[in-house]
mmCIF file of C-alpha atoms in Angstrom:
data_model
loop_
_atom_site.group_PDB
_atom_site.id
_atom_site.type_symbol
_atom_site.label_atom_id
_atom_site.label_comp_id
_atom_site.label_asym_id
_atom_site.label_seq_id
_atom_site.Cartn_x
_atom_site.Cartn_y
_atom_site.Cartn_z
ATOM 1 C CA UNK A 98 -16.693 -20.935 4.472
ATOM 2 C CA UNK A 99 -13.925 -22.858 3.111
ATOM 3 C CA UNK A 100 -11.237 -20.012 3.221
ATOM 4 C CA UNK A 101 -9.148 -21.842 0.673
ATOM 5 C CA UNK A 102 -11.672 -21.744 -1.820
ATOM 6 C CA UNK A 103 -12.749 -18.293 -1.367
ATOM 7 C CA UNK A 104 -9.090 -16.929 -1.507
ATOM 8 C CA UNK A 105 -8.689 -19.170 -4.521
ATOM 9 C CA UNK A 106 -5.603 -20.954 -3.237
ATOM 10 C CA UNK A 107 -4.356 -24.539 -2.928
ATOM 11 C CA UNK A 108 -0.776 -25.921 -2.048
ATOM 12 C CA UNK A 109 1.559 -27.279 -4.272
ATOM 13 C CA UNK A 110 3.686 -30.525 -2.921
ATOM 14 C CA UNK A 111 6.769 -28.201 -1.852
ATOM 15 C CA UNK A 112 4.365 -25.987 0.338
ATOM 16 C CA UNK A 113 4.369 -23.029 -2.224
ATOM 17 C CA UNK A 114 0.942 -21.643 -3.277
ATOM 18 C CA UNK A 115 -1.017 -22.027 -6.698
ATOM 19 C CA UNK A 116 -3.214 -18.693 -6.654
ATOM 20 C CA UNK A 117 -5.480 -19.636 -9.736
ATOM 21 C CA UNK A 118 -8.266 -16.834 -9.083
ATOM 22 C CA UNK A 119 -6.425 -13.530 -9.061
ATOM 23 C CA UNK A 120 -6.937 -10.663 -11.229
ATOM 24 C CA UNK A 121 -5.308 -10.583 -14.844
ATOM 25 C CA UNK A 122 -1.128 -9.399 -14.519
ATOM 26 C CA UNK A 123 -1.263 -6.051 -17.023
ATOM 27 C CA UNK A 124 1.851 -5.442 -19.134
ATOM 28 C CA UNK A 125 3.786 -2.495 -18.593
ATOM 29 C CA UNK A 126 3.243 0.445 -20.799
ATOM 30 C CA UNK A 127 6.356 2.177 -21.923
ATOM 31 C CA UNK A 128 4.573 4.050 -24.783
ATOM 32 C CA UNK A 129 1.947 5.434 -22.530
ATOM 33 C CA UNK A 130 -1.547 4.793 -21.430
ATOM 34 C CA UNK A 131 -4.296 7.562 -21.745
ATOM 35 C CA UNK A 132 -5.767 8.580 -18.286
ATOM 36 C CA UNK A 133 -9.084 11.021 -18.243
ATOM 37 C CA UNK A 134 -8.249 12.880 -15.058
ATOM 38 C CA UNK A 135 -11.497 14.913 -13.632
ATOM 39 C CA UNK A 136 -15.022 14.693 -14.488
ATOM 40 C CA UNK A 137 -15.441 18.112 -15.115
ATOM 41 C CA UNK A 138 -15.516 19.510 -18.637
ATOM 42 C CA UNK A 139 -13.036 19.995 -20.483
ATOM 43 C CA UNK A 140 -11.554 16.789 -18.665
ATOM 44 C CA UNK A 141 -7.677 16.415 -18.591
ATOM 45 C CA UNK A 142 -6.353 13.717 -20.721
ATOM 46 C CA UNK A 143 -2.610 12.359 -19.265
ATOM 47 C CA UNK A 144 -0.858 10.097 -20.776
ATOM 48 C CA UNK A 145 0.929 7.703 -17.999
ATOM 49 C CA UNK A 146 4.039 5.873 -18.887
ATOM 50 C CA UNK A 147 5.077 2.703 -17.519
ATOM 51 C CA UNK A 148 7.942 0.220 -17.070
ATOM 52 C CA UNK A 149 9.535 -2.339 -14.433
ATOM 53 C CA UNK A 150 13.056 -1.942 -13.168
ATOM 54 C CA UNK A 151 14.683 -4.069 -10.745
ATOM 55 C CA UNK A 152 14.783 -3.372 -7.182
ATOM 56 C CA UNK A 153 17.368 -6.133 -5.838
ATOM 57 C CA UNK A 154 18.797 -8.876 -7.601
ATOM 58 C CA UNK A 155 19.229 -10.878 -4.573
ATOM 59 C CA UNK A 156 15.801 -11.326 -3.668
ATOM 60 C CA UNK A 157 14.625 -11.063 -7.040
ATOM 61 C CA UNK A 158 12.099 -8.196 -6.361
ATOM 62 C CA UNK A 159 11.270 -5.189 -8.637
ATOM 63 C CA UNK A 160 9.649 -1.997 -9.144
ATOM 64 C CA UNK A 161 6.901 -0.800 -11.765
ATOM 65 C CA UNK A 162 7.468 2.659 -12.355
ATOM 66 C CA UNK A 163 4.434 5.213 -13.550
ATOM 67 C CA UNK A 164 5.281 8.441 -14.945
ATOM 68 C CA UNK A 165 2.980 11.024 -16.276
ATOM 69 C CA UNK A 166 3.284 13.136 -19.297
ATOM 70 C CA UNK A 167 1.236 15.956 -20.857
ATOM 71 C CA UNK A 168 -0.712 18.600 -19.629
ATOM 72 C CA UNK A 169 -1.076 17.279 -16.083
ATOM 73 C CA UNK A 170 2.701 16.815 -15.454
ATOM 74 C CA UNK A 171 3.992 20.334 -16.959
ATOM 75 C CA UNK A 172 1.157 22.171 -15.065
ATOM 76 C CA UNK A 173 3.190 23.019 -11.814
ATOM 77 C CA UNK A 174 6.123 24.653 -13.592
ATOM 78 C CA UNK A 175 9.985 23.936 -12.623
ATOM 79 C CA UNK A 176 11.229 21.580 -10.440
ATOM 80 C CA UNK A 177 10.596 17.901 -10.056
ATOM 81 C CA UNK A 178 7.534 15.441 -9.695
ATOM 82 C CA UNK A 179 6.865 13.829 -6.136
ATOM 83 C CA UNK A 180 7.651 10.283 -5.961
ATOM 84 C CA UNK A 181 5.334 8.132 -4.234
ATOM 85 C CA UNK A 182 7.076 4.700 -3.119
ATOM 86 C CA UNK A 183 3.588 2.469 -3.149
ATOM 87 C CA UNK A 184 2.963 -1.217 -2.170
ATOM 88 C CA UNK A 185 -0.019 -2.887 -2.947
ATOM 89 C CA UNK A 186 -2.637 -5.274 -0.931
ATOM 90 C CA UNK A 187 -3.808 -9.009 -0.891
ATOM 91 C CA UNK A 188 -2.929 -10.178 2.588
ATOM 92 C CA UNK A 189 0.859 -10.415 2.060
ATOM 93 C CA UNK A 190 -0.151 -13.519 -0.046
ATOM 94 C CA UNK A 191 -2.044 -12.392 -3.058
ATOM 95 C CA UNK A 192 -1.400 -9.858 -5.987
ATOM 96 C CA UNK A 193 1.706 -8.080 -7.716
ATOM 97 C CA UNK A 194 2.275 -4.890 -8.754
ATOM 98 C CA UNK A 195 1.166 -5.659 -12.332
ATOM 99 C CA UNK A 196 -2.205 -6.967 -10.910
ATOM 100 C CA UNK A 197 -4.922 -5.125 -12.748
ATOM 101 C CA UNK A 198 -6.324 -3.452 -9.993
ATOM 102 C CA UNK A 199 -3.254 -2.368 -8.378
ATOM 103 C CA UNK A 200 -1.513 -1.194 -11.688
ATOM 104 C CA UNK A 201 -4.752 1.000 -12.692
ATOM 105 C CA UNK A 202 -4.635 2.565 -8.933
ATOM 106 C CA UNK A 203 -1.242 3.571 -9.567
ATOM 107 C CA UNK A 204 -2.325 4.960 -12.983
ATOM 108 C CA UNK A 205 -4.857 6.957 -11.618
ATOM 109 C CA UNK A 206 -2.704 8.646 -8.802
ATOM 110 C CA UNK A 207 0.459 9.193 -10.779
ATOM 111 C CA UNK A 208 -1.940 11.336 -13.260
ATOM 112 C CA UNK A 209 -4.071 12.852 -10.620
ATOM 113 C CA UNK A 210 -1.287 14.277 -8.521
ATOM 114 C CA UNK A 211 0.761 14.217 -10.657
ATOM 115 C CA UNK A 212 3.609 12.401 -9.395
ATOM 116 C CA UNK A 213 5.890 9.587 -10.073
ATOM 117 C CA UNK A 214 4.568 6.134 -8.650
ATOM 118 C CA UNK A 215 6.903 3.413 -7.757
ATOM 119 C CA UNK A 216 4.984 0.162 -7.153
ATOM 120 C CA UNK A 217 6.876 -2.031 -5.313
ATOM 121 C CA UNK A 218 6.638 -5.740 -6.345
ATOM 122 C CA UNK A 219 7.689 -7.484 -3.007
ATOM 123 C CA UNK A 220 7.710 -10.804 -1.773
ATOM 124 C CA UNK A 221 4.832 -12.996 -1.170
ATOM 125 C CA UNK A 222 4.141 -15.260 1.935
ATOM 126 C CA UNK A 223 4.377 -18.572 2.314
ATOM 127 C CA UNK A 224 6.950 -18.872 -0.103
ATOM 128 C CA UNK A 225 8.588 -15.780 1.720
ATOM 129 C CA UNK A 226 7.171 -15.320 5.044
ATOM 130 C CA UNK A 227 6.991 -12.118 7.151
ATOM 131 C CA UNK A 228 9.383 -10.365 7.605
ATOM 132 C CA UNK A 229 10.523 -10.920 3.767
ATOM 133 C CA UNK A 230 8.273 -8.176 2.741
ATOM 134 C CA UNK A 231 9.048 -5.509 5.232
ATOM 135 C CA UNK A 232 12.886 -6.373 4.161
ATOM 136 C CA UNK A 233 11.747 -5.353 0.789
ATOM 137 C CA UNK A 234 10.127 -2.286 1.869
ATOM 138 C CA UNK A 235 13.743 -1.226 3.215
ATOM 139 C CA UNK A 236 15.006 -1.835 0.128
ATOM 140 C CA UNK A 237 12.659 0.307 -1.562
ATOM 141 C CA UNK A 238 13.592 2.951 0.791
ATOM 142 C CA UNK A 239 17.347 2.612 0.128
ATOM 143 C CA UNK A 240 16.454 2.893 -3.582
ATOM 144 C CA UNK A 241 14.781 6.207 -2.890
ATOM 145 C CA UNK A 242 17.205 7.887 -0.966
ATOM 146 C CA UNK A 243 18.810 9.772 -3.612
ATOM 147 C CA UNK A 244 15.594 10.933 -4.980
ATOM 148 C CA UNK A 245 15.132 12.339 -1.208
ATOM 149 C CA UNK A 246 18.594 13.837 -1.349
ATOM 150 C CA UNK A 247 18.136 15.587 -3.975
ATOM 151 C CA UNK A 248 15.070 17.481 -3.201
ATOM 152 C CA UNK A 249 12.477 15.599 -4.556
ATOM 153 C CA UNK A 250 9.274 14.949 -2.382
ATOM 154 C CA UNK A 251 9.120 11.521 -1.582
ATOM 155 C CA UNK A 252 5.936 9.570 0.329
ATOM 156 C CA UNK A 253 5.565 6.150 1.414
ATOM 157 C CA UNK A 254 2.140 5.034 0.642
ATOM 158 C CA UNK A 255 0.014 1.264 0.830
ATOM 159 C CA UNK A 256 -3.338 -0.267 0.707
ATOM 160 C CA UNK A 257 -4.760 -2.530 3.078
ATOM 161 C CA UNK A 258 -1.693 -5.012 4.084
ATOM 162 C CA UNK A 259 0.417 -2.758 1.868
ATOM 163 C CA UNK A 260 -0.301 0.084 4.221
ATOM 164 C CA UNK A 261 1.368 -2.233 7.136
ATOM 165 C CA UNK A 262 4.440 -2.387 4.733
ATOM 166 C CA UNK A 263 4.296 0.933 4.297
ATOM 167 C CA UNK A 264 4.568 2.043 7.739
ATOM 168 C CA UNK A 265 7.609 -0.442 7.843
ATOM 169 C CA UNK A 266 9.407 1.360 5.208
ATOM 170 C CA UNK A 267 8.477 4.788 6.946
ATOM 171 C CA UNK A 268 10.029 3.285 10.399
ATOM 172 C CA UNK A 269 13.134 2.341 7.861
ATOM 173 C CA UNK A 270 13.227 5.767 6.390
ATOM 174 C CA UNK A 271 13.681 7.090 9.965
ATOM 175 C CA UNK A 272 16.560 4.586 10.526
ATOM 176 C CA UNK A 273 18.341 5.148 7.803
ATOM 177 C CA UNK A 274 17.908 8.940 7.553
ATOM 178 C CA UNK A 275 15.921 9.245 4.256
ATOM 179 C CA UNK A 276 13.400 12.100 4.301
ATOM 180 C CA UNK A 277 10.165 11.703 3.643
ATOM 181 C CA UNK A 278 7.531 14.266 3.191
ATOM 182 C CA UNK A 279 4.622 12.199 3.982
ATOM 183 C CA UNK A 280 3.100 8.551 4.920
ATOM 184 C CA UNK A 281 -0.376 7.252 3.394
ATOM 185 C CA UNK A 282 -1.663 4.524 5.219
ATOM 186 C CA UNK A 283 -5.160 3.186 3.428
ATOM 187 C CA UNK A 284 -6.958 0.586 5.346
ATOM 188 C CA UNK A 285 -4.010 -0.897 7.096
ATOM 189 C CA UNK A 286 -4.148 -4.402 8.066
ATOM 190 C CA UNK A 287 -3.482 -5.717 11.464
ATOM 191 C CA UNK A 288 -5.073 -8.276 13.418
ATOM 192 C CA UNK A 289 -4.647 -10.037 17.225
ATOM 193 C CA UNK A 290 -5.249 -13.135 19.040
ATOM 194 C CA UNK A 291 -8.251 -11.779 20.640
ATOM 195 C CA UNK A 292 -11.037 -10.705 18.430
ATOM 196 C CA UNK A 293 -12.157 -6.854 18.445
ATOM 197 C CA UNK A 294 -15.920 -6.077 17.941
ATOM 198 C CA UNK A 295 -15.206 -5.179 14.147
ATOM 199 C CA UNK A 296 -13.270 -8.439 13.669
ATOM 200 C CA UNK A 297 -15.970 -10.459 15.412
ATOM 201 C CA UNK A 298 -18.670 -9.007 13.523
ATOM 202 C CA UNK A 299 -16.913 -10.046 10.225
ATOM 203 C CA UNK A 300 -17.360 -13.540 10.145
ATOM 204 C CA UNK A 301 -19.220 -13.236 6.604
ATOM 205 C CA UNK A 302 -17.822 -10.121 5.594
ATOM 206 C CA UNK A 303 -18.067 -9.609 1.893
ATOM 207 C CA UNK A 304 -14.907 -8.656 1.153
ATOM 208 C CA UNK A 305 -12.392 -9.843 4.190
ATOM 209 C CA UNK A 306 -14.456 -12.963 5.818
ATOM 210 C CA UNK A 307 -12.842 -13.625 9.215
ATOM 211 C CA UNK A 308 -12.062 -17.501 8.175
ATOM 212 C CA UNK A 309 -10.149 -15.919 4.709
ATOM 213 C CA UNK A 310 -8.411 -13.283 7.284
ATOM 214 C CA UNK A 311 -7.189 -15.715 9.829
ATOM 215 C CA UNK A 312 -5.611 -18.089 6.795
ATOM 216 C CA UNK A 313 -3.945 -15.058 5.352
ATOM 217 C CA UNK A 314 -2.183 -14.362 8.685
ATOM 218 C CA UNK A 315 -1.405 -17.966 8.956
ATOM 219 C CA UNK A 316 0.341 -18.248 5.586
ATOM 220 C CA UNK A 317 1.965 -14.703 6.050
ATOM 221 C CA UNK A 318 3.283 -14.950 9.885
ATOM 222 C CA UNK A 319 6.636 -16.838 10.472
ATOM 223 C CA UNK A 320 5.844 -20.372 11.267
ATOM 224 C CA UNK A 321 4.474 -21.226 14.843
ATOM 225 C CA UNK A 322 3.536 -17.436 15.355
ATOM 226 C CA UNK A 323 0.327 -16.231 16.720
ATOM 227 C CA UNK A 324 -1.454 -13.208 15.630
ATOM 228 C CA UNK A 325 -0.200 -11.077 18.803
ATOM 229 C CA UNK A 326 3.161 -11.226 17.246
ATOM 230 C CA UNK A 327 4.491 -7.779 16.304
ATOM 231 C CA UNK A 328 4.124 -8.276 12.454
ATOM 232 C CA UNK A 329 0.511 -8.637 13.108
ATOM 233 C CA UNK A 330 -0.693 -7.076 16.227
ATOM 234 C CA UNK A 331 -0.064 -3.232 16.362
ATOM 235 C CA UNK A 332 -0.015 -2.494 20.131
ATOM 236 C CA UNK A 333 3.036 -5.442 19.817
ATOM 237 C CA UNK A 334 4.540 -3.468 17.032
ATOM 238 C CA UNK A 335 4.168 -0.042 18.644
ATOM 239 C CA UNK A 336 5.516 -1.527 22.158
ATOM 240 C CA UNK A 337 8.709 -2.868 20.057
ATOM 241 C CA UNK A 338 8.950 0.567 17.949
ATOM 242 C CA UNK A 339 8.537 2.618 20.902
ATOM 243 C CA UNK A 340 7.465 6.598 21.135
ATOM 244 C CA UNK A 341 10.786 8.256 20.489
ATOM 245 C CA UNK A 342 10.967 6.286 17.050
ATOM 246 C CA UNK A 343 7.565 6.905 16.457
ATOM 247 C CA UNK A 344 7.777 10.940 16.931
ATOM 248 C CA UNK A 345 10.327 11.203 14.287
ATOM 249 C CA UNK A 346 8.035 10.047 11.329
ATOM 250 C CA UNK A 347 6.331 12.651 9.076
ATOM 251 C CA UNK A 348 2.812 13.580 8.691
ATOM 252 C CA UNK A 349 0.486 10.420 8.166
ATOM 253 C CA UNK A 350 -2.848 10.546 6.213
ATOM 254 C CA UNK A 351 -4.723 7.466 7.134
ATOM 255 C CA UNK A 352 -7.757 6.360 5.757
ATOM 256 C CA UNK A 353 -10.555 3.702 6.839
ATOM 257 C CA UNK A 354 -13.891 2.694 6.183
ATOM 258 C CA UNK A 355 -16.824 2.125 8.424
ATOM 259 C CA UNK A 356 -17.073 -1.737 7.889
ATOM 260 C CA UNK A 357 -13.743 -2.759 7.494
ATOM 261 C CA UNK A 358 -12.902 -5.448 9.870
ATOM 262 C CA UNK A 359 -9.135 -3.990 10.947
ATOM 263 C CA UNK A 360 -10.507 -0.753 11.448
ATOM 264 C CA UNK A 361 -10.252 -1.284 15.204
ATOM 265 C CA UNK A 362 -6.632 -1.811 15.131
ATOM 266 C CA UNK A 363 -6.320 0.945 12.839
ATOM 267 C CA UNK A 364 -7.728 3.181 15.594
ATOM 268 C CA UNK A 365 -4.952 2.021 18.079
ATOM 269 C CA UNK A 366 -2.268 2.688 15.505
ATOM 270 C CA UNK A 367 -3.813 6.027 14.817
ATOM 271 C CA UNK A 368 -4.110 6.970 18.791
ATOM 272 C CA UNK A 369 -0.377 5.891 19.258
ATOM 273 C CA UNK A 370 0.925 8.417 16.449
ATOM 274 C CA UNK A 371 -1.091 10.893 17.934
ATOM 275 C CA UNK A 372 0.329 10.493 21.277
ATOM 276 C CA UNK A 373 3.700 10.488 20.025
ATOM 277 C CA UNK A 374 3.101 13.811 18.505
ATOM 278 C CA UNK A 375 2.918 12.915 14.732
ATOM 279 C CA UNK A 376 0.910 14.784 12.691
ATOM 280 C CA UNK A 377 -2.298 12.609 11.786
ATOM 281 C CA UNK A 378 -4.907 13.319 9.040
ATOM 282 C CA UNK A 379 -7.177 10.474 10.073
ATOM 283 C CA UNK A 380 -10.288 10.056 7.891
ATOM 284 C CA UNK A 381 -11.791 6.591 9.392
ATOM 285 C CA UNK A 382 -15.663 7.192 8.092
ATOM 286 C CA UNK A 383 -15.331 6.148 4.519
ATOM 287 C CA UNK A 384 -18.242 4.598 3.212
ATOM 288 C CA UNK A 385 -18.367 0.598 2.449
ATOM 289 C CA UNK A 386 -16.145 -2.318 2.986
ATOM 290 C CA UNK A 387 -12.714 -3.384 3.054
ATOM 291 C CA UNK A 388 -10.853 -2.454 -0.213
ATOM 292 C CA UNK A 389 -14.029 -0.879 -1.932
ATOM 293 C CA UNK A 390 -11.745 1.859 -3.892
ATOM 294 C CA UNK A 391 -11.032 -1.490 -6.088
ATOM 295 C CA UNK A 392 -14.596 -2.315 -6.648
ATOM 296 C CA UNK A 393 -16.874 0.807 -6.666
ATOM 297 C CA UNK A 394 -15.872 3.971 -9.257
ATOM 298 C CA UNK A 395 -16.889 6.475 -6.845
ATOM 299 C CA UNK A 396 -14.945 5.205 -3.639
ATOM 300 C CA UNK A 397 -12.185 5.144 -6.067
ATOM 301 C CA UNK A 398 -12.426 8.757 -6.949
ATOM 302 C CA UNK A 399 -12.784 9.739 -3.427
ATOM 303 C CA UNK A 400 -9.790 7.798 -2.491
ATOM 304 C CA UNK A 401 -7.551 9.331 -5.396
ATOM 305 C CA UNK A 402 -8.772 12.641 -4.459
ATOM 306 C CA UNK A 403 -7.920 12.461 -0.840
ATOM 307 C CA UNK A 404 -4.260 10.927 -1.565
ATOM 308 C CA UNK A 405 -3.441 13.380 -4.270
ATOM 309 C CA UNK A 406 -4.781 16.078 -1.935
ATOM 310 C CA UNK A 407 -2.620 15.311 0.806
ATOM 311 C CA UNK A 408 0.827 14.727 -1.351
ATOM 312 C CA UNK A 409 0.103 18.334 -3.047
ATOM 313 C CA UNK A 410 -0.235 19.715 0.191
ATOM 314 C CA UNK A 411 2.963 18.042 1.524
ATOM 315 C CA UNK A 412 4.889 19.001 -1.366
ATOM 316 C CA UNK A 413 6.717 22.152 -1.300
ATOM 317 C CA UNK A 414 8.719 21.832 -4.284
ATOM 318 C CA UNK A 415 7.299 22.972 -7.916
ATOM 319 C CA UNK A 416 7.328 19.877 -10.157
ATOM 320 C CA UNK A 417 7.962 19.631 -13.885
ATOM 321 C CA UNK A 418 7.648 16.633 -16.567
ATOM 322 C CA UNK A 419 11.627 15.788 -16.831
ATOM 323 C CA UNK A 420 11.048 13.187 -13.997
ATOM 324 C CA UNK A 421 13.417 10.165 -12.370
ATOM 325 C CA UNK A 422 12.492 7.171 -14.026
ATOM 326 C CA UNK A 423 12.354 8.342 -17.336
ATOM 327 C CA UNK A 424 15.623 7.154 -18.328
ATOM 328 C CA UNK A 425 14.235 3.537 -17.354
ATOM 329 C CA UNK A 426 11.089 3.688 -19.739
#
């Protein structure tokens, strides 16, 4: 297969990419969009407001903020809504915070918890190779610092390569003394120079075929780096981080799917966290392939329910609808 054609990318003369097959970019909706929460009758109708706000003027990054209102946001009494700092997927190369699948995921998550979701529009490779996305994650943690200091339950979360960015954000929070209530890693995207059994079996995977996976890493890693670099191989990353630093991480929810090519690497990460004494809830037996929650409604509902349950349990403060971010809407 031609991985460029599969990913719908081609190079410009200056080395930047043309991304010609991506999902539509949705505008923010300050006036709000309705979300029907729950399948049982009567279902809850929650309005979620969204707006874009700058993160770093120096790098041109931004956040898309999602804030729920209505019955769901006010149902838990006085206090503050949890804040989830979210990183989208796309192999470090594709998609934006405004891309339809990830915009809709954040909408559903904001309504279901309920929570404020800050989706980070981080820099993409190869125009900005790693560690650019990890630096943007550290900026997002610094943005969240005053909210954590004020007692708001703060979480970092990511899907696919965004889960790997979220893990780096959690380490940045440890280093900078920002209190997190939890870390949510949905199908973290790692690899390595030697194929794991799951990777070897993914040559013609329906979502993340091996040639496309290899190309994504070639575009994302620093020039000249191989897939045993610490930005890619979890064993190298864990050796660099060390057990003492890992031990300071908050409870983690790690989600995986039975046919996900990176799943063997995810198991390595989970085992290291457990060995370091981190409280880990690992649910690695989700049905289907990589990123199925973006394609199948039943997988999406299960995914949102798992995350919402974790955030609720790890948020000790009561919440109300006068949330941060409303002044920016």
